[in-house]
Amino acid sequence: MKIPPVKGTRDFYPPEMAVRNWIIDGWKKVSVRNGFEEYDGPIFELLKMFQIKSGDEIVEQLFSLRDRGGRDLALRPEITPTLARMVNQRINALSKPIKWFSVPRLFRAERPQKGRLREFFQWNIDIIGEDSPLADAEVIFTTVDYLREIGLTSKDIKVKISSRQLLADYLISLGIPEDKLESIYVILDKKNKLPPDTFEKILAEQIPDTSTVRKILDFMSVDSIPQLKDFVEEGSSAFLNIKCVLDNLDMMGVGDFCLYDPGIVRGLAYYTGIVFEVHDVAGELRAICGGGRYDNLLRDFGGPPVSATGMGMGDCVLEILLKERGLLEKQLPKTKIDYFVSCVDENYKDVTVEVTMKLRSAGFSANFSYKITKLSKQLKQASEQNAAKCIIIGDEFKNNKLAVKDMATGQQELVDYDEFLSDIKS
Ligand code: HAM
């Protein structure tokens, strides 16, 4: 019986592994150049940690288990709660602002679909202990910095930015009680995902007053900051805050990627201020990434009130988009080796192994064939493995000489073995 892989998971054969490594290397490089330091936590945590503030959607998608001591655990569906827990644990010792990044492997029991799996990798960048809009802008800048680096332009993707604080101010001004806000966010978050009449119907079920529903729909269709003046006070902190974030992004040179979109509310319950998602311009795919400000999470986890803002980007939609744009294959580094060591017959097999090991000890990547086949076959193997050079060991070895073939030019020269060894050592 052949055992199938588990639904929603992926096997990474070497070609898929090359893609995964290239994506993750890019995330790490851009994090470091934007001043973030790497951290990680455990793959499973106490179940209750994800039930505190992540929101119903994530809780319904948990993979949970019970350990031998009867403790309820869950595989991490996101790393933000772990980050809050870790920072709280050392809150006094850590100098602020904290700028950390991580690339966790995450698990969500979602219905597998295009761009959404049950196991995936997610790049996280977070800034903790800084409430200035410049920190929100820096998170968005770093996100765009990566997406730009891999060849995506403002014609391919847009950062849609909104503010939960602005939304809360407006909903409260319409007479909606504060304790109802969270359930309304869940509905408003679906605006861009549902047909307009279905969305209106669901909203009307929550809010019986039709004129209030109308006003919310009008607010949700605003598409520029100046238009907001008809809905909220221009001097309000929420208005000034989002304006400042967008101005900062202009100043940072990524304004053409960014726009205000009140349809972005986000599914997670802990966001308190600026929220954003990156989407493909054609709107054919799920969100490439999402994030925002979560100023209460550390306090909700038993720590002091420390502000935070950050972002998470999965590898799945990103890979689909890059493939669709023809940007993936050409950027993947080719796996290659420095040397392939071959020989003309069995008599030189031991020397072949010896030379290979010497090359490896000197820090070069080198390979040889287990079976001594015809030289032409070994040379074919060398080019299949993308070897830069091929060593050929034959009868000249009796005179302490071996041939070195440059695989790119085809040029071959006979060199003294001792000189060759001293060359590779230096
Ligand atoms: P999230 O919106 O749940 O946010 O996920 C962020 C991104 O992770 C999504 O936009 C998508 O790229 C990827 N993602 C989510 N679920 C899946 C899935 N089932 N399969 C593949 N990719 C997926 C968070 O996780 C927040 N913790 C992000 C954050 C960090 N906010 C502040 N700091």
PDB file of N, CA, C and O in Angstrom, residues 161 166 191 215-231 259-263:
ATOM      1  N   ILE A 161      -4.390  49.876   2.384  1.00  0.00           N
ATOM      2  CA  ILE A 161      -4.200  50.280   3.782  1.00  0.00           C
ATOM      3  C   ILE A 161      -5.479  50.883   4.342  1.00  0.00           C
ATOM      4  O   ILE A 161      -6.187  51.627   3.652  1.00  0.00           O
ATOM      5  N   LEU A 166      -9.958  54.301  12.801  1.00  0.00           N
ATOM      6  CA  LEU A 166     -10.827  55.188  12.016  1.00  0.00           C
ATOM      7  C   LEU A 166     -12.218  54.570  11.897  1.00  0.00           C
ATOM      8  O   LEU A 166     -13.241  55.233  12.088  1.00  0.00           O
ATOM      9  N   LYS A 191     -16.047  42.291   2.943  1.00  0.00           N
ATOM     10  CA  LYS A 191     -16.555  43.163   1.866  1.00  0.00           C
ATOM     11  C   LYS A 191     -15.920  42.844   0.502  1.00  0.00           C
ATOM     12  O   LYS A 191     -16.614  42.715  -0.499  1.00  0.00           O
ATOM     13  N   LYS A 215     -25.042  54.223   5.657  1.00  0.00           N
ATOM     14  CA  LYS A 215     -23.897  55.078   6.005  1.00  0.00           C
ATOM     15  C   LYS A 215     -22.600  54.259   6.058  1.00  0.00           C
ATOM     16  O   LYS A 215     -21.542  54.719   5.618  1.00  0.00           O
ATOM     17  N   ILE A 216     -22.708  53.049   6.606  1.00  0.00           N
ATOM     18  CA  ILE A 216     -21.501  52.192   6.680  1.00  0.00           C
ATOM     19  C   ILE A 216     -21.040  51.837   5.266  1.00  0.00           C
ATOM     20  O   ILE A 216     -19.853  51.887   4.948  1.00  0.00           O
ATOM     21  N   LEU A 217     -22.018  51.523   4.398  1.00  0.00           N
ATOM     22  CA  LEU A 217     -21.655  51.159   3.021  1.00  0.00           C
ATOM     23  C   LEU A 217     -20.993  52.341   2.310  1.00  0.00           C
ATOM     24  O   LEU A 217     -20.032  52.165   1.560  1.00  0.00           O
ATOM     25  N   ASP A 218     -21.500  53.565   2.574  1.00  0.00           N
ATOM     26  CA  ASP A 218     -20.887  54.760   1.966  1.00  0.00           C
ATOM     27  C   ASP A 218     -19.452  54.928   2.458  1.00  0.00           C
ATOM     28  O   ASP A 218     -18.538  55.185   1.673  1.00  0.00           O
ATOM     29  N   PHE A 219     -19.269  54.736   3.773  1.00  0.00           N
ATOM     30  CA  PHE A 219     -17.914  54.854   4.354  1.00  0.00           C
ATOM     31  C   PHE A 219     -16.977  53.819   3.731  1.00  0.00           C
ATOM     32  O   PHE A 219     -15.814  54.108   3.434  1.00  0.00           O
ATOM     33  N   MET A 220     -17.535  52.614   3.521  1.00  0.00           N
ATOM     34  CA  MET A 220     -16.712  51.515   2.996  1.00  0.00           C
ATOM     35  C   MET A 220     -16.388  51.698   1.507  1.00  0.00           C
ATOM     36  O   MET A 220     -15.605  50.938   0.960  1.00  0.00           O
ATOM     37  N   SER A 221     -17.046  52.671   0.844  1.00  0.00           N
ATOM     38  CA  SER A 221     -16.726  52.829  -0.577  1.00  0.00           C
ATOM     39  C   SER A 221     -15.836  54.058  -0.845  1.00  0.00           C
ATOM     40  O   SER A 221     -15.520  54.361  -1.997  1.00  0.00           O
ATOM     41  N   VAL A 222     -15.405  54.708   0.210  1.00  0.00           N
ATOM     42  CA  VAL A 222     -14.471  55.835   0.055  1.00  0.00           C
ATOM     43  C   VAL A 222     -13.148  55.285  -0.491  1.00  0.00           C
ATOM     44  O   VAL A 222     -12.705  54.228  -0.067  1.00  0.00           O
ATOM     45  N   ASP A 223     -12.568  55.985  -1.473  1.00  0.00           N
ATOM     46  CA  ASP A 223     -11.300  55.435  -1.956  1.00  0.00           C
ATOM     47  C   ASP A 223     -10.128  56.415  -1.912  1.00  0.00           C
ATOM     48  O   ASP A 223      -9.101  56.202  -2.549  1.00  0.00           O
ATOM     49  N   SER A 224     -10.316  57.510  -1.160  1.00  0.00           N
ATOM     50  CA  SER A 224      -9.154  58.393  -0.975  1.00  0.00           C
ATOM     51  C   SER A 224      -9.270  59.115   0.357  1.00  0.00           C
ATOM     52  O   SER A 224     -10.372  59.299   0.883  1.00  0.00           O
ATOM     53  N   ILE A 225      -8.138  59.523   0.874  1.00  0.00           N
ATOM     54  CA  ILE A 225      -8.107  60.176   2.182  1.00  0.00           C
ATOM     55  C   ILE A 225      -8.941  61.480   2.201  1.00  0.00           C
ATOM     56  O   ILE A 225      -9.727  61.685   3.130  1.00  0.00           O
ATOM     57  N   PRO A 226      -8.825  62.355   1.160  1.00  0.00           N
ATOM     58  CA  PRO A 226      -9.610  63.595   1.220  1.00  0.00           C
ATOM     59  C   PRO A 226     -11.124  63.346   1.367  1.00  0.00           C
ATOM     60  O   PRO A 226     -11.816  64.076   2.085  1.00  0.00           O
ATOM     61  N   GLN A 227     -11.628  62.260   0.737  1.00  0.00           N
ATOM     62  CA  GLN A 227     -13.070  61.960   0.838  1.00  0.00           C
ATOM     63  C   GLN A 227     -13.519  61.638   2.261  1.00  0.00           C
ATOM     64  O   GLN A 227     -14.697  61.725   2.584  1.00  0.00           O
ATOM     65  N   LEU A 228     -12.541  61.232   3.087  1.00  0.00           N
ATOM     66  CA  LEU A 228     -12.880  60.841   4.463  1.00  0.00           C
ATOM     67  C   LEU A 228     -13.433  62.002   5.279  1.00  0.00           C
ATOM     68  O   LEU A 228     -14.122  61.803   6.277  1.00  0.00           O
ATOM     69  N   LYS A 229     -13.131  63.237   4.805  1.00  0.00           N
ATOM     70  CA  LYS A 229     -13.569  64.421   5.536  1.00  0.00           C
ATOM     71  C   LYS A 229     -15.076  64.446   5.729  1.00  0.00           C
ATOM     72  O   LYS A 229     -15.584  65.057   6.661  1.00  0.00           O
ATOM     73  N   ASP A 230     -15.821  63.786   4.823  1.00  0.00           N
ATOM     74  CA  ASP A 230     -17.290  63.761   4.955  1.00  0.00           C
ATOM     75  C   ASP A 230     -17.742  62.817   6.073  1.00  0.00           C
ATOM     76  O   ASP A 230     -18.922  62.777   6.408  1.00  0.00           O
ATOM     77  N   PHE A 231     -16.816  62.021   6.608  1.00  0.00           N
ATOM     78  CA  PHE A 231     -17.219  61.003   7.582  1.00  0.00           C
ATOM     79  C   PHE A 231     -16.599  61.190   8.968  1.00  0.00           C
ATOM     80  O   PHE A 231     -17.234  60.873   9.963  1.00  0.00           O
ATOM     81  N   LEU A 259      -2.381  52.413  -1.389  1.00  0.00           N
ATOM     82  CA  LEU A 259      -3.632  53.156  -1.503  1.00  0.00           C
ATOM     83  C   LEU A 259      -4.497  52.914  -0.273  1.00  0.00           C
ATOM     84  O   LEU A 259      -4.332  51.918   0.430  1.00  0.00           O
ATOM     85  N   TYR A 260      -5.416  53.855  -0.044  1.00  0.00           N
ATOM     86  CA  TYR A 260      -6.352  53.699   1.073  1.00  0.00           C
ATOM     87  C   TYR A 260      -7.514  52.822   0.619  1.00  0.00           C
ATOM     88  O   TYR A 260      -8.085  53.045  -0.441  1.00  0.00           O
ATOM     89  N   ASP A 261      -7.842  51.805   1.390  1.00  0.00           N
ATOM     90  CA  ASP A 261      -8.975  50.934   1.052  1.00  0.00           C
ATOM     91  C   ASP A 261      -9.674  50.494   2.337  1.00  0.00           C
ATOM     92  O   ASP A 261      -9.200  49.617   3.061  1.00  0.00           O
ATOM     93  N   PRO A 262     -10.849  51.107   2.614  1.00  0.00           N
ATOM     94  CA  PRO A 262     -11.539  50.780   3.869  1.00  0.00           C
ATOM     95  C   PRO A 262     -12.067  49.338   3.915  1.00  0.00           C
ATOM     96  O   PRO A 262     -12.483  48.869   4.976  1.00  0.00           O
ATOM     97  N   GLY A 263     -12.004  48.635   2.780  1.00  0.00           N
ATOM     98  CA  GLY A 263     -12.444  47.232   2.747  1.00  0.00           C
ATOM     99  C   GLY A 263     -11.476  46.311   3.489  1.00  0.00           C
ATOM    100  O   GLY A 263     -11.777  45.147   3.746  1.00  0.00           O
TER     101      GLY A 263
END
